[in-house]
Structure formats: C-alpha cells, structure tokens
Coordinates of C-alpha atoms in Angstrom, one line a residue:
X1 CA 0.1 -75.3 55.0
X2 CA -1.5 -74.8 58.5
X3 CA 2.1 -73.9 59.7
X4 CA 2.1 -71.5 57.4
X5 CA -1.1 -70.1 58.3
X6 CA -0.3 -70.1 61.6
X7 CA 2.3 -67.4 61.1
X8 CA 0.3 -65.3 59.0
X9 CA -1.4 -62.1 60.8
X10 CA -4.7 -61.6 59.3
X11 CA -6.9 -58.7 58.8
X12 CA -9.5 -57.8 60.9
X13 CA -12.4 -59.8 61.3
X14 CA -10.4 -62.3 59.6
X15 CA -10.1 -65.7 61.4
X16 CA -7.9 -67.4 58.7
X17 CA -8.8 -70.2 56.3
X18 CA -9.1 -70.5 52.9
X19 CA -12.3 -68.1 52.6
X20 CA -10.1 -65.5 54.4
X21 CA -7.7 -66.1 51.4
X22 CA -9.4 -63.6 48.9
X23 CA -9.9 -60.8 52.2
X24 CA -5.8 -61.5 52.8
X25 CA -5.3 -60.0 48.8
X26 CA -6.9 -57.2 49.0
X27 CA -5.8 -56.3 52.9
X28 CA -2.3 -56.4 51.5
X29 CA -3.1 -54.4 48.2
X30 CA -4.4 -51.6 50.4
X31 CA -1.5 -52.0 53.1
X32 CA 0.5 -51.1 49.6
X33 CA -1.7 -47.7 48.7
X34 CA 0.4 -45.0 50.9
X35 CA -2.1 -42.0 52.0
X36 CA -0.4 -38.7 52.7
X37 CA -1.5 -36.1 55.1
X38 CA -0.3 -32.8 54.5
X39 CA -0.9 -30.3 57.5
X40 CA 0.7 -27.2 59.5
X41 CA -0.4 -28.6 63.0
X42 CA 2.1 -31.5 63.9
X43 CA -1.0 -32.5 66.8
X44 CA -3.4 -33.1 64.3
X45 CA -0.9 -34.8 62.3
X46 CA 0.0 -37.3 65.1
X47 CA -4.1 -38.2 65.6
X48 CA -4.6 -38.7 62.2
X49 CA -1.9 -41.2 62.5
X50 CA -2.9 -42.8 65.7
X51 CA -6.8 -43.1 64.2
X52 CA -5.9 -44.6 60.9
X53 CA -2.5 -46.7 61.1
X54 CA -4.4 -49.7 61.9
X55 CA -6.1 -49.7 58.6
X56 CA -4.3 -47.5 56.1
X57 CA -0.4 -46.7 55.5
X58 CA -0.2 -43.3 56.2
X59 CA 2.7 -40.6 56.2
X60 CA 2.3 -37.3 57.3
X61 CA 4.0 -33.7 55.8
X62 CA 4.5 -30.6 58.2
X63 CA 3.5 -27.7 55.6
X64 CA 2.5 -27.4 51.8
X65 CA 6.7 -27.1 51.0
X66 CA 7.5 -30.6 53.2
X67 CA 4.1 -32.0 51.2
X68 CA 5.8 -31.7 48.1
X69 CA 8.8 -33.0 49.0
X70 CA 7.3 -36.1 49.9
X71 CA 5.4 -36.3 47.3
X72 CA 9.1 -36.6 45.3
X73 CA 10.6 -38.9 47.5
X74 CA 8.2 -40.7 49.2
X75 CA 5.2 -41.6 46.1
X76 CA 3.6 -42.5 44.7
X77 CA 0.8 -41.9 46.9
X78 CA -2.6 -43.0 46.4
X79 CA -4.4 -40.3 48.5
X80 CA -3.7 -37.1 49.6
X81 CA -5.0 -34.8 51.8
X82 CA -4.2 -31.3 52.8
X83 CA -5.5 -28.5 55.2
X84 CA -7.0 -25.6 53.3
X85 CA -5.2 -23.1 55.7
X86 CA -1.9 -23.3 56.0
X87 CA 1.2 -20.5 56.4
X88 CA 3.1 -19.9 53.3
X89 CA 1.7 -22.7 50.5
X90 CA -2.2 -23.1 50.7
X91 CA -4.1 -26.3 50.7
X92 CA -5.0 -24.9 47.2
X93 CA -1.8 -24.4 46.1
X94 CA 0.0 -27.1 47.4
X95 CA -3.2 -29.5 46.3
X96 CA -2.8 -28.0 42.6
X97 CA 1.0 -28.6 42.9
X98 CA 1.2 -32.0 43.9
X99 CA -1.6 -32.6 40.4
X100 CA 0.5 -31.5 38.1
X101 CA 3.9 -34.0 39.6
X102 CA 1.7 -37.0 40.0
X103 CA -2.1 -36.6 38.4
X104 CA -3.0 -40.2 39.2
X105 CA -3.2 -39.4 43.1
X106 CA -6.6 -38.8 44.3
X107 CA -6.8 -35.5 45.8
X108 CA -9.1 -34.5 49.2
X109 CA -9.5 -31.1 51.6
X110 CA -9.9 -30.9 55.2
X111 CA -10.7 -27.3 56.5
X112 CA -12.7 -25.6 59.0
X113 CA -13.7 -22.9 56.3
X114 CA -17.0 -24.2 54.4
X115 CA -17.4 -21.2 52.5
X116 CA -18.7 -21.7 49.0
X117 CA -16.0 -20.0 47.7
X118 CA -13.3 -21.8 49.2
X119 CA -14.9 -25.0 47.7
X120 CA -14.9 -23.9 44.1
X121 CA -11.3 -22.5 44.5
X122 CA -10.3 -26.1 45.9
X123 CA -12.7 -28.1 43.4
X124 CA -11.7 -26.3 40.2
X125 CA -8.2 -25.8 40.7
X126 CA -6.7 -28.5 41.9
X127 CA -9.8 -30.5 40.9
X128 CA -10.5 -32.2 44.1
X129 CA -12.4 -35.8 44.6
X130 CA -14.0 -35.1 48.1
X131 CA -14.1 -31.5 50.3
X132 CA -14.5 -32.2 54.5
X133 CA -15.0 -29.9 57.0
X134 CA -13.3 -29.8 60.2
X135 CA -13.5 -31.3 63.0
X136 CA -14.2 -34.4 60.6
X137 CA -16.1 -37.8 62.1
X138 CA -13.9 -40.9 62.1
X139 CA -16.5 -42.8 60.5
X140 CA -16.9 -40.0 57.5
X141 CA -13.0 -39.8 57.3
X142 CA -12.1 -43.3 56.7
X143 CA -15.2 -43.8 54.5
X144 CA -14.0 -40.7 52.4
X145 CA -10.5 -42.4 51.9
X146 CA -12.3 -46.0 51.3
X147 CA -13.4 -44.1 48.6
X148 CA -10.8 -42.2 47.2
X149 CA -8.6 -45.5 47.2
X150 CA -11.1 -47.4 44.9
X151 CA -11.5 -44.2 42.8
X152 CA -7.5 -44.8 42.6
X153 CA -8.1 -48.7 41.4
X154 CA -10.2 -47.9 39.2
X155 CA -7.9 -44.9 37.4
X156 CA -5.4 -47.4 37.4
X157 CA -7.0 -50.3 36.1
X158 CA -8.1 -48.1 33.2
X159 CA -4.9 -46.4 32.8
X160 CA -2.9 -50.0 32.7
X161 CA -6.2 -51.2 30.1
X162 CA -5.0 -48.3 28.2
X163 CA -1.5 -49.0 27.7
X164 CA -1.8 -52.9 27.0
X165 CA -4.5 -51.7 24.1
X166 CA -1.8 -49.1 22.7
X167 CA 0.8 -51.5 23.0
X168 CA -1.7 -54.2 20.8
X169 CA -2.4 -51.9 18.7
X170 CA 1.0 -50.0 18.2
X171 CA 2.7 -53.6 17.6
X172 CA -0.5 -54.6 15.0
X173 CA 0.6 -51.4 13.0
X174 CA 4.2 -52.9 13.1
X175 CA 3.7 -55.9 12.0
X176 CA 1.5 -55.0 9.0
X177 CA 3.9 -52.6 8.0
X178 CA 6.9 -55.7 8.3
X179 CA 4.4 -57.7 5.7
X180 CA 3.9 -54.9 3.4
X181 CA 6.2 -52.9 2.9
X182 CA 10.0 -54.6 4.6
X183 CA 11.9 -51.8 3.0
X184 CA 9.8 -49.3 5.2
X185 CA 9.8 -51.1 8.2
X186 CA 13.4 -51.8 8.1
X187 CA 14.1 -48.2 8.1
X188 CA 11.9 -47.0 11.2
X189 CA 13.9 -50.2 12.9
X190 CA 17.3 -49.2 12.3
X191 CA 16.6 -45.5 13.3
X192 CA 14.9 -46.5 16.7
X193 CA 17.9 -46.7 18.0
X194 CA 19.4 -43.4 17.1
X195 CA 16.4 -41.4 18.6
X196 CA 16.0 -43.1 21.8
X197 CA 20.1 -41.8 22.1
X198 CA 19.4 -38.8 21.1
X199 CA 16.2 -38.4 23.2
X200 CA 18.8 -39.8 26.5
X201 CA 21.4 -37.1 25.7
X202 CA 19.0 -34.3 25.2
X203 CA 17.6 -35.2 29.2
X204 CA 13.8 -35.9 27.8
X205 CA 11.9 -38.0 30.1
X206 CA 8.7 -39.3 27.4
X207 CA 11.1 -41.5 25.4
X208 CA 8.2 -44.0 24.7
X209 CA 6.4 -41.3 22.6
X210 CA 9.2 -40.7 20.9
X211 CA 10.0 -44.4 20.1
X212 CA 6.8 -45.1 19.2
X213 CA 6.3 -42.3 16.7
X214 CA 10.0 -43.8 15.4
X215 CA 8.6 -47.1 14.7
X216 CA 5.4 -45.6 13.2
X217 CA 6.9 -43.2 11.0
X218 CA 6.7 -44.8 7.8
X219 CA 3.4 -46.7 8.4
X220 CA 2.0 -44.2 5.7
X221 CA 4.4 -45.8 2.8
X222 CA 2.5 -48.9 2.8
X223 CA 0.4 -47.3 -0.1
X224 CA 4.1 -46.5 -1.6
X225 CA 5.7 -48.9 -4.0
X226 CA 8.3 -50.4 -2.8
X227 CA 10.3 -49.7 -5.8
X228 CA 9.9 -45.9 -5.0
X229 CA 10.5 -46.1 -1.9
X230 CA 14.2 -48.0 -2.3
X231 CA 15.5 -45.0 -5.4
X232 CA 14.3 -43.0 -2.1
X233 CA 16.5 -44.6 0.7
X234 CA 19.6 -44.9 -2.0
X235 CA 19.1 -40.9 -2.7
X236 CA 18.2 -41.6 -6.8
X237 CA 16.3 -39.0 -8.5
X238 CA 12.5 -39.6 -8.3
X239 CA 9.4 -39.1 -10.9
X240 CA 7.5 -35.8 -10.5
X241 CA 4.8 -38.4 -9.5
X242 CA 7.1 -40.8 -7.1
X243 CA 8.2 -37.4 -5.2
X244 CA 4.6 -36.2 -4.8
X245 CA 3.1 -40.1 -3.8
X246 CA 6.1 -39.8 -1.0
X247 CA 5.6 -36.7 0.5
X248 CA 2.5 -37.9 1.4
X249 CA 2.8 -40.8 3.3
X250 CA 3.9 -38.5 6.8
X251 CA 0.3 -37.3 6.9
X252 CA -1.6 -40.5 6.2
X253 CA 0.5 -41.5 8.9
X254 CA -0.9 -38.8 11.1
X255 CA -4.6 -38.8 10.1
X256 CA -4.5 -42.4 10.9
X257 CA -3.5 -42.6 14.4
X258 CA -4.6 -38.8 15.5
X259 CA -8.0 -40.3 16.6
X260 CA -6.4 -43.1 18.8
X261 CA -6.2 -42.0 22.5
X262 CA -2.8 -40.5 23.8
X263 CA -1.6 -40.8 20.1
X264 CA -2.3 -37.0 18.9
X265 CA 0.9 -36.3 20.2
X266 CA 2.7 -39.0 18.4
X267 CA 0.8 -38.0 15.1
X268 CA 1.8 -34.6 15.6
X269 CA 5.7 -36.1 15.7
X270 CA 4.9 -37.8 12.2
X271 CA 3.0 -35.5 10.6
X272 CA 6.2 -33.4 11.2
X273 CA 9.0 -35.4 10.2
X274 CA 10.1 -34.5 7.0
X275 CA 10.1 -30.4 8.2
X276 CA 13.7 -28.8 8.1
X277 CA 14.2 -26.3 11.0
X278 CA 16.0 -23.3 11.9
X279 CA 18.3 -22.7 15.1
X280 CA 14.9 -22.1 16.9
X281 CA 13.0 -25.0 15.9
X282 CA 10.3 -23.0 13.5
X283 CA 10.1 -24.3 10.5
X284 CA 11.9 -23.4 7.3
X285 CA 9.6 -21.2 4.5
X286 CA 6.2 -20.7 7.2
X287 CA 5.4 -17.6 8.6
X288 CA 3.7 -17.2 12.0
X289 CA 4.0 -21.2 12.8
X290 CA 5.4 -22.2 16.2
X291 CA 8.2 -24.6 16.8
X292 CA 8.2 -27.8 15.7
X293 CA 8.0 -30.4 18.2
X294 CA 10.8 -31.6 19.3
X295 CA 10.5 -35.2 18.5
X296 CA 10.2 -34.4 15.5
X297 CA 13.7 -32.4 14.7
X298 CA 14.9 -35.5 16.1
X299 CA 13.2 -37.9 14.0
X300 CA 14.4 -35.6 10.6
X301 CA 18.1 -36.2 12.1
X302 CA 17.6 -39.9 12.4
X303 CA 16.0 -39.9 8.9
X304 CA 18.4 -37.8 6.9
X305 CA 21.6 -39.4 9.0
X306 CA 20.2 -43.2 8.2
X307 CA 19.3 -42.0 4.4
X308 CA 23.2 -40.4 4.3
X309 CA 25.0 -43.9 5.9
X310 CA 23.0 -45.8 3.5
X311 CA 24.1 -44.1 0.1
X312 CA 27.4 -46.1 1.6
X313 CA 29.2 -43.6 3.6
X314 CA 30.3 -44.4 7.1
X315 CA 28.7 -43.0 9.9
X316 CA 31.9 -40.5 10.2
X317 CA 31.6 -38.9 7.2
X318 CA 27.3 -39.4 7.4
X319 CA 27.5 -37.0 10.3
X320 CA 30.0 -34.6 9.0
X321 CA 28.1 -34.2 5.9
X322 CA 24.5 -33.8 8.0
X323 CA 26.8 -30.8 10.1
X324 CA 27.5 -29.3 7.0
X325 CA 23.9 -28.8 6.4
X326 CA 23.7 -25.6 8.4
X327 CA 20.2 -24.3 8.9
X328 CA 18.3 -27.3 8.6
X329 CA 18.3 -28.7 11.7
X330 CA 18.1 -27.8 15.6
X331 CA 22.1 -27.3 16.9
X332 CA 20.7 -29.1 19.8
X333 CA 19.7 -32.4 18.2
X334 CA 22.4 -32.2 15.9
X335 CA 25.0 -32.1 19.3
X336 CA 22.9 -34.5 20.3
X337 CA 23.5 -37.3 17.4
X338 CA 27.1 -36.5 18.0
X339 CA 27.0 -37.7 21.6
X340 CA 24.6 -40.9 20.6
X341 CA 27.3 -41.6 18.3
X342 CA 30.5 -41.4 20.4
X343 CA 31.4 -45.4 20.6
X344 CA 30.7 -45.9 17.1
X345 CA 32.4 -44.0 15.4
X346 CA 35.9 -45.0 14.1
X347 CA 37.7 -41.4 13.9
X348 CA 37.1 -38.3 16.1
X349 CA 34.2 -35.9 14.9
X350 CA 35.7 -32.4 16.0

C-alpha cells in the first residue's frame, strides 16, 4: 500500500494518507468535468488556460462556429463559457446553440459590455447560470466555475434519480401487467422488438420512449377480461360491449402515466395507438387535428402486423396483407417494417 501511495500525485494541499483518500475522489471527479472556453481572441484564450489548468480540465474554441464544433466532438462539457462579443456567431447565439445540443451543460458569459440589456438577452435566451464582466478577478473566475460545476452535480444527480425512479416504476407497471393479464403482456413483449427495428431503420435517436410506450401499451387491458382480449388477438368478432370495454383501455393507459414526469410523451404514444393514418400522418375521419406522433404510427404497425401473424399467417403474407391496407398507415413506417423484417422472412417481399 505505501508503495502505492508513493506513486500517487495528490491534490493540492493534499499530503497523502488515508484522510487524503476521500479529497483524492473528488479531485479526480472534477479532473473528469471538461470546461470549455469559447472566445475570438486566441491571447485571452491561452491565459485562461495557463490560470486554470492546474485546477480544472479546460479546452478552449476560437469563435462561436469552432465552439460548436467542440461541443460535438469534444463533450460533453460540464461548463461553458463564451465572450458576449464575438464576429460572426454572438456569445448569445452561440450560448443558446450549444443549449439546445447538450442542455445539461451549465452555461456562463464573459463580456466587457454590462449593459442591462445585454444581460437579459444573455439570461433569457440562452438561460445563463452566472453573467461576468471583463477583465474578470482570478479569484471571482474560478469561484464562478466551482460553482457552476456543483450546479452540474447536482443536475445530474437528479437527472440519474430520475431515470432509476422511471425505470422502478416502468418495470413495476410490467410486472403487474405479467400477473394480471399474461395475454396482454405477452403481446406488448413480442412487439417490442418490431418497433425498436422500425424506430433503427427510420434513423430516430429516442428509442427508449418509444420502447417504453411498447411495453406499456396494453397496461390499460388489465380491467379487460382476458377472455375478450384473446377473440381480440385471434381477430373473432366481439360483443357491442367487449368492442366498447377494448377501445378503452389506450386511454386509461394514457391518463395513468400522463402525470408521471417525462412520461406525457409516452402517454401521448398510447393514447394514440389504435389511430389509422394517412400518407401524412393526420389521422383518418378528424378535421383540423395535427399529425400523429410518430411512435405511434409505428406502434399501430407493430399491433396490426403482430394481430395479422397471429391469426396463423406467416410473417410474409402478414406483411403483404398489412401493404395491401392502403391509407391506413404512414408509407414511411410501413417501408420501415419491411427493412426490420428482411432476415426473417422466408420469401422476397417485392
């Protein structure tokens, strides 16, 4: 162990030990938390290095165009910082830019222009956590990005809080579907798959929302029977009573997860499900309603394909008799299927 210690190089003020051990962690946690400076002047650039290397990991952009490159290819970035004047992109602009491509960054101004003016442009467009003024203390500097880094913890530890919750609580919903209703839950499993290929050949980046409004889909037919709900996946004719109990279930679905947080847009996706589409994605027999989202069109593809292979056709004919169904469905998602389904299929779809 001491050999070890030996080797290590500790933080400053640090003398080594096991009550250094705890000051080690977080000096390496912040050695991970990149800051980038974004400013026309290469000069300043190169002092704000030289000032705060020894204690932060900084990289520098030339310009509000280079600063977005970075931000691309070098991020995730704790902290950035721009210049409020700069030729071509503005701090502003650059600042409300660089929000939109990664909105867990914390987000600071250095200018020479205090105006008030200038502050509430910064502030309010590309909400802004602190607003210096030039020439800026090193004291004032570093405490500002102390700051801005902890502001960044703490987003982060909430966001992560967040996500573990939803995942409890998304897998919960899952499992008391499986106990309830098996038919139901069997059907949102073996569709899963189907969407997450369609999302991948569409190019849509949120596949997680679309997953998990897949496996929640039929979390409204636990208050259907499952007797109903089998004549439903084997296509028999249905009660006036069964069909109206059925057509329900999408928005109980919805109403019960539109009030959990970052699950409106899932609800929305559910709520949606069982609409049929034109060639623009507005739904059939509703005037003056906009598109409907995407995820769902793909989640009525999955449903109707699954509900077509199960009456006991093979996916072949399934897909050629969901293509003869012009009008129903987005051309997109229906090109789509036909790309998820490529390597399973046992006979050319043309």
């Amino acid at each position: 162990m001491t050999t070890i210690c030996a080797r290590l190089v500790w933080p400053t003020g640090c003398r080594g030990g096991g009550n250094c051990i705890g000051d080690l962690l977080r000096w390496r946690w912040r050695m991970t938390e990149k800051i980038l400076f974004v400013d026309d002047e290469p000069n300043v650039l190169e002092g704000l290095q030289r000032q705060l290397r020894k204690e932060f990991p900084i990289e520098v952009a030339i310009g509000g165009e280079r600063g977005l490159e970075a931000v691309a290819t070098e991020g995730p970035f704790a902290v950035i910082v721009a210049d409020m004047r700069m030729p071509g992109m503005g701090g502003v602009e650059f600042l409300t830019r660089a929000k939109e491509r990664t909105p867990d960054s914390i987000r600071m101004m250095l200018t020479g222009n205090a105006d008030q003016q200038t502050a509430v442009e910064a502030i309010n467009q590309g909400q802004i956590f602190r607003f210096m003024t030039k020439p800026c203390a090193p004291e004032a500097l570093t405490a500002a990005l102390r700051a801005g880094l902890d502001q960044h913890r703490l987003i982060t530890a909430e966001k992560v809080l967040l996500e573990q919750t939803l995942s409890g609580c998304v897998k919960v919903l899952c499992d008391v579907l499986a106990l309830v209703n098996p038919e139901a839950f069997g059907r949102s499993s073996r569709i899963t798959r189907y969407v997450e290929a369609m999302a991948t050949q569409m190019g849509l980046t949120n596949v997680w929302m679309l997953r998990t409004a897949t496996m929640l889909s039929q979390i409204g037919c636990v208050i259907v029977p499952e007797g109903t709900l089998r004549k439903v996946y084997r296509r028999e004719a249905l009660t006036p009573e069964e069909t109206q109990l059925y057509k329900q279930h999408p928005y109980l679905a919805s109403d019960l997860l539109i009030n959990i947080p970052r699950m409106k847009e899932v609800a929305d996706i559910i709520a949606n499900q069982d609409v049929y589409v034109d060639e623009h994605g507005a739904p059939h027999g509703v005037m003056g309603k906009g598109a409907v989202p995407v995820g769902a069109r793909i989640l009525k593809v999955a449903l109707d394909f699954d509900a077509i292979e199960s009456s006991g056709l093979s996916k072949t004919l399934a897909f050629r008799r969901l293509r003869e169904r012009r009008g129903c469905y987005d051309p997109a998602v229906i090109d789509a299927l036909k790309g998820a389904l490529a390597d399973e299929i046992k006979y050319e779809i043309k």
